[in-house]
PDB file of C-alpha atoms in Angstrom:
ATOM      1  CA  MET A 219     -17.349  -2.444 -58.068  1.00 57.00           C
ATOM      2  CA  PRO A 220     -19.177  -1.242 -54.888  1.00 65.00           C
ATOM      3  CA  THR A 221     -17.038   1.334 -52.551  1.00 73.00           C
ATOM      4  CA  ARG A 222     -16.413   0.712 -48.846  1.00 75.00           C
ATOM      5  CA  SER A 223     -17.523   3.118 -46.306  1.00 77.00           C
ATOM      6  CA  PRO A 224     -14.787   5.165 -44.577  1.00 84.00           C
ATOM      7  CA  ALA A 225     -16.645   4.774 -41.344  1.00 86.00           C
ATOM      8  CA  ARG A 226     -14.973   1.359 -41.378  1.00 87.00           C
ATOM      9  CA  LEU A 227     -11.755   2.502 -41.445  1.00 88.00           C
ATOM     10  CA  VAL A 228     -12.119   5.605 -39.119  1.00 89.00           C
ATOM     11  CA  VAL A 229     -13.949   3.174 -36.147  1.00 89.00           C
ATOM     12  CA  ALA A 230     -10.713   0.518 -36.687  1.00 89.00           C
ATOM     13  CA  LEU A 231      -8.137   3.518 -36.248  1.00 89.00           C
ATOM     14  CA  ALA A 232      -9.792   4.800 -33.621  1.00 90.00           C
ATOM     15  CA  VAL A 233      -9.833   1.162 -31.461  1.00 91.00           C
ATOM     16  CA  ALA A 234      -5.979   1.193 -32.640  1.00 91.00           C
ATOM     17  CA  GLY A 235      -5.081   4.759 -31.017  1.00 89.00           C
ATOM     18  CA  VAL A 236      -7.281   3.723 -27.884  1.00 88.00           C
ATOM     19  CA  LEU A 237      -5.029   0.462 -27.707  1.00 87.00           C
ATOM     20  CA  ALA A 238      -2.262   2.367 -28.196  1.00 86.00           C
ATOM     21  CA  ILE A 239      -2.329   5.061 -25.668  1.00 85.00           C
ATOM     22  CA  PHE A 240      -3.212   2.420 -23.184  1.00 80.00           C
ATOM     23  CA  LEU A 241      -0.212   0.694 -23.851  1.00 79.00           C
ATOM     24  CA  LEU A 242       1.434   3.723 -23.673  1.00 76.00           C
ATOM     25  CA  TYR A 243       0.273   4.542 -20.366  1.00 74.00           C
ATOM     26  CA  THR A 244       0.537   1.234 -18.674  1.00 72.00           C
ATOM     27  CA  ALA A 245       4.239   0.977 -19.359  1.00 69.00           C
ATOM     28  CA  VAL A 246       5.400   4.880 -18.606  1.00 69.00           C
ATOM     29  CA  ALA A 247       2.899   5.097 -15.336  1.00 64.00           C
ATOM     30  CA  GLY A 248       2.052   1.741 -14.618  1.00 61.00           C
ATOM     31  CA  HIS A 249       3.225   1.124 -10.679  1.00 62.00           C
ATOM     32  CA  SER A 250       4.242  -2.191 -10.385  1.00 71.00           C
ATOM     33  CA  THR A 251       5.507  -3.276  -6.774  1.00 77.00           C
ATOM     34  CA  PRO A 252       9.007  -4.574  -6.881  1.00 84.00           C
ATOM     35  CA  THR A 253      10.137  -7.474  -5.732  1.00 87.00           C
ATOM     36  CA  LEU A 254      13.444  -7.902  -3.973  1.00 90.00           C
ATOM     37  CA  THR A 255      15.373 -10.039  -1.558  1.00 91.00           C
ATOM     38  CA  PRO A 256      17.534  -8.894   1.354  1.00 91.00           C
ATOM     39  CA  SER A 257      20.459  -8.853  -0.746  1.00 89.00           C
ATOM     40  CA  GLU A 258      18.763  -6.584  -3.317  1.00 90.00           C
ATOM     41  CA  ILE A 259      17.298  -3.772  -1.054  1.00 88.00           C
ATOM     42  CA  GLN A 260      20.183  -1.386  -0.457  1.00 85.00           C
ATOM     43  CA  GLY A 261      19.455   1.808  -1.559  1.00 86.00           C
ATOM     44  CA  LYS A 262      15.518   1.541  -2.179  1.00 88.00           C
ATOM     45  CA  SER A 263      12.841   2.786  -0.513  1.00 87.00           C
ATOM     46  CA  GLY A 264       9.023   3.436  -0.621  1.00 90.00           C
ATOM     47  CA  LYS A 265       6.693   0.439  -1.355  1.00 92.00           C
ATOM     48  CA  LEU A 266       8.001  -3.262  -2.086  1.00 93.00           C
ATOM     49  CA  GLN A 267       7.641  -6.739  -1.597  1.00 93.00           C
ATOM     50  CA  VAL A 268      10.720  -8.855   0.424  1.00 93.00           C
ATOM     51  CA  VAL A 269      11.399 -12.583  -0.566  1.00 93.00           C
ATOM     52  CA  GLY A 270      13.008 -14.057   2.310  1.00 93.00           C
ATOM     53  CA  THR A 271      13.357 -16.869   5.241  1.00 93.00           C
ATOM     54  CA  VAL A 272      12.226 -15.932   8.635  1.00 93.00           C
ATOM     55  CA  VAL A 273      15.235 -15.980  10.862  1.00 92.00           C
ATOM     56  CA  GLY A 274      16.054 -14.984  14.415  1.00 86.00           C
ATOM     57  CA  THR A 275      13.130 -14.793  16.922  1.00 91.00           C
ATOM     58  CA  LEU A 276       9.931 -13.434  16.767  1.00 93.00           C
ATOM     59  CA  HIS A 277       8.924 -10.775  18.767  1.00 92.00           C
ATOM     60  CA  GLY A 278       5.305  -8.694  19.717  1.00 91.00           C
ATOM     61  CA  ASP A 279       2.041  -9.298  18.361  1.00 90.00           C
ATOM     62  CA  SER A 280       0.769  -7.966  14.892  1.00 89.00           C
ATOM     63  CA  HIS A 281      -1.922  -6.146  16.875  1.00 88.00           C
ATOM     64  CA  GLY A 282       0.024  -4.885  19.282  1.00 87.00           C
ATOM     65  CA  ALA A 283       1.546  -1.455  19.337  1.00 87.00           C
ATOM     66  CA  SER A 284       4.766  -2.612  18.057  1.00 90.00           C
ATOM     67  CA  GLY A 285       3.691  -4.591  15.733  1.00 93.00           C
ATOM     68  CA  LEU A 286       4.995  -7.894  15.145  1.00 94.00           C
ATOM     69  CA  GLN A 287       8.895  -8.088  14.440  1.00 95.00           C
ATOM     70  CA  PHE A 288      11.193 -10.615  12.693  1.00 95.00           C
ATOM     71  CA  GLN A 289      14.559 -10.432  10.095  1.00 94.00           C
ATOM     72  CA  LEU A 290      14.443 -12.015   6.739  1.00 94.00           C
ATOM     73  CA  VAL A 291      17.565 -13.573   4.894  1.00 93.00           C
ATOM     74  CA  ASP A 292      17.702 -14.743   1.323  1.00 91.00           C
ATOM     75  CA  PRO A 293      15.841 -17.745   0.683  1.00 84.00           C
ATOM     76  CA  GLN A 294      18.792 -19.626  -0.843  1.00 78.00           C
ATOM     77  CA  GLY A 295      21.134 -18.483   1.973  1.00 72.00           C
ATOM     78  CA  HIS A 296      23.534 -15.834  -0.617  1.00 66.00           C
ATOM     79  CA  GLY A 297      24.808 -12.927   1.265  1.00 65.00           C
ATOM     80  CA  GLY A 298      24.301 -12.180   4.903  1.00 78.00           C
ATOM     81  CA  LYS A 299      22.224  -9.236   4.625  1.00 88.00           C
ATOM     82  CA  ARG A 300      19.268  -9.127   7.179  1.00 90.00           C
ATOM     83  CA  VAL A 301      16.350  -7.047   6.845  1.00 93.00           C
ATOM     84  CA  ASP A 302      14.146  -6.081   9.866  1.00 94.00           C
ATOM     85  CA  VAL A 303      10.614  -6.139   9.291  1.00 95.00           C
ATOM     86  CA  VAL A 304       7.727  -4.658  11.656  1.00 95.00           C
ATOM     87  CA  TYR A 305       4.285  -6.661  10.961  1.00 95.00           C
ATOM     88  CA  ARG A 306       0.930  -5.012  11.581  1.00 92.00           C
ATOM     89  CA  GLY A 307      -2.322  -6.189  10.283  1.00 85.00           C
ATOM     90  CA  SER A 308      -4.280  -9.211  10.697  1.00 88.00           C
ATOM     91  CA  ALA A 309      -2.678 -12.589  12.056  1.00 87.00           C
ATOM     92  CA  PRO A 310       0.140 -13.991  10.223  1.00 88.00           C
ATOM     93  CA  PRO A 311      -0.906 -17.110   7.649  1.00 88.00           C
ATOM     94  CA  PRO A 312      -0.902 -20.569   9.751  1.00 86.00           C
ATOM     95  CA  LEU A 313       2.490 -21.703   8.396  1.00 88.00           C
ATOM     96  CA  PHE A 314       4.243 -18.237   9.238  1.00 91.00           C
ATOM     97  CA  LYS A 315       7.236 -19.073  11.691  1.00 92.00           C
ATOM     98  CA  VAL A 316      11.094 -19.110  11.737  1.00 92.00           C
ATOM     99  CA  GLY A 317      12.576 -21.063   9.023  1.00 91.00           C
ATOM    100  CA  ARG A 318      10.003 -20.555   6.754  1.00 92.00           C
ATOM    101  CA  SER A 319      10.044 -18.904   3.136  1.00 92.00           C
ATOM    102  CA  VAL A 320       7.509 -15.865   2.965  1.00 94.00           C
ATOM    103  CA  VAL A 321       6.831 -12.843   0.926  1.00 94.00           C
ATOM    104  CA  VAL A 322       6.039  -9.733   2.644  1.00 94.00           C
ATOM    105  CA  SER A 323       4.625  -6.827   1.343  1.00 94.00           C
ATOM    106  CA  GLY A 324       5.031  -3.103   2.693  1.00 94.00           C
ATOM    107  CA  THR A 325       7.003   0.115   2.684  1.00 94.00           C
ATOM    108  CA  TYR A 326      10.599   0.253   3.089  1.00 94.00           C
ATOM    109  CA  ALA A 327      12.295   3.003   4.563  1.00 92.00           C
ATOM    110  CA  HIS A 328      15.526   3.985   7.238  1.00 89.00           C
ATOM    111  CA  GLY A 329      16.354  -0.094   7.004  1.00 88.00           C
ATOM    112  CA  ARG A 330      13.126  -1.320   7.719  1.00 93.00           C
ATOM    113  CA  LEU A 331      10.524  -2.737   6.348  1.00 95.00           C
ATOM    114  CA  GLN A 332       6.794  -1.747   7.876  1.00 95.00           C
ATOM    115  CA  GLY A 333       4.591  -4.910   6.915  1.00 94.00           C
ATOM    116  CA  ASN A 334       0.838  -5.085   5.853  1.00 93.00           C
ATOM    117  CA  ASP A 335       0.766  -8.403   4.275  1.00 93.00           C
ATOM    118  CA  ILE A 336       2.465 -11.598   4.583  1.00 93.00           C
ATOM    119  CA  VAL A 337       2.408 -14.592   2.119  1.00 92.00           C
ATOM    120  CA  THR A 338       4.196 -18.132   3.064  1.00 90.00           C
ATOM    121  CA  LYS A 339       5.371 -20.552   0.791  1.00 79.00           C
ATOM    122  CA  CYS A 340       4.342 -24.047   1.365  1.00 71.00           C
ATOM    123  CA  PRO A 341       7.474 -26.198   1.401  1.00 61.00           C
ATOM    124  CA  SER A 342       5.965 -29.325   0.090  1.00 60.00           C
ATOM    125  CA  LYS A 343       5.280 -27.386  -3.180  1.00 54.00           C
ATOM    126  CA  TYR A 344       8.908 -26.625  -3.627  1.00 51.00           C
ATOM    127  CA  THR A 345      10.412 -29.979  -3.019  1.00 52.00           C
ATOM    128  CA  SER A 346      11.351 -32.845  -4.652  1.00 52.00           C
ATOM    129  CA  ALA A 347       9.764 -36.076  -4.079  1.00 53.00           C
ATOM    130  CA  ASN A 348      12.507 -38.892  -3.265  1.00 51.00           C
TER     131      ASN A 348
END
């Protein structure tokens, strides 16, 4: 009966060890960005995404010194918490307007989200076809 080479076992164990280290690293040190609603943002700070509906009036320009300023509320209208947003960057998406559901990415501090990316949700994709 031929004996098997111990090299196969060593290679298999090495691959398993590398995969285990990778999984451990991504679980512990992986930096995911939390996505919150305006009612969940209380007490948070740092990089995050806020999902909400644009309310109030739009002030400024995304290319201006003071940025484009607006407020977000919870998408389903739960809670009365509003988040002030100052967006600086490229022009907002074409569908961006008051009443639209959006996801704004940026840095939250001192009650204000400094946004650097806006994604709008297309309402036709989320309504029933009656």
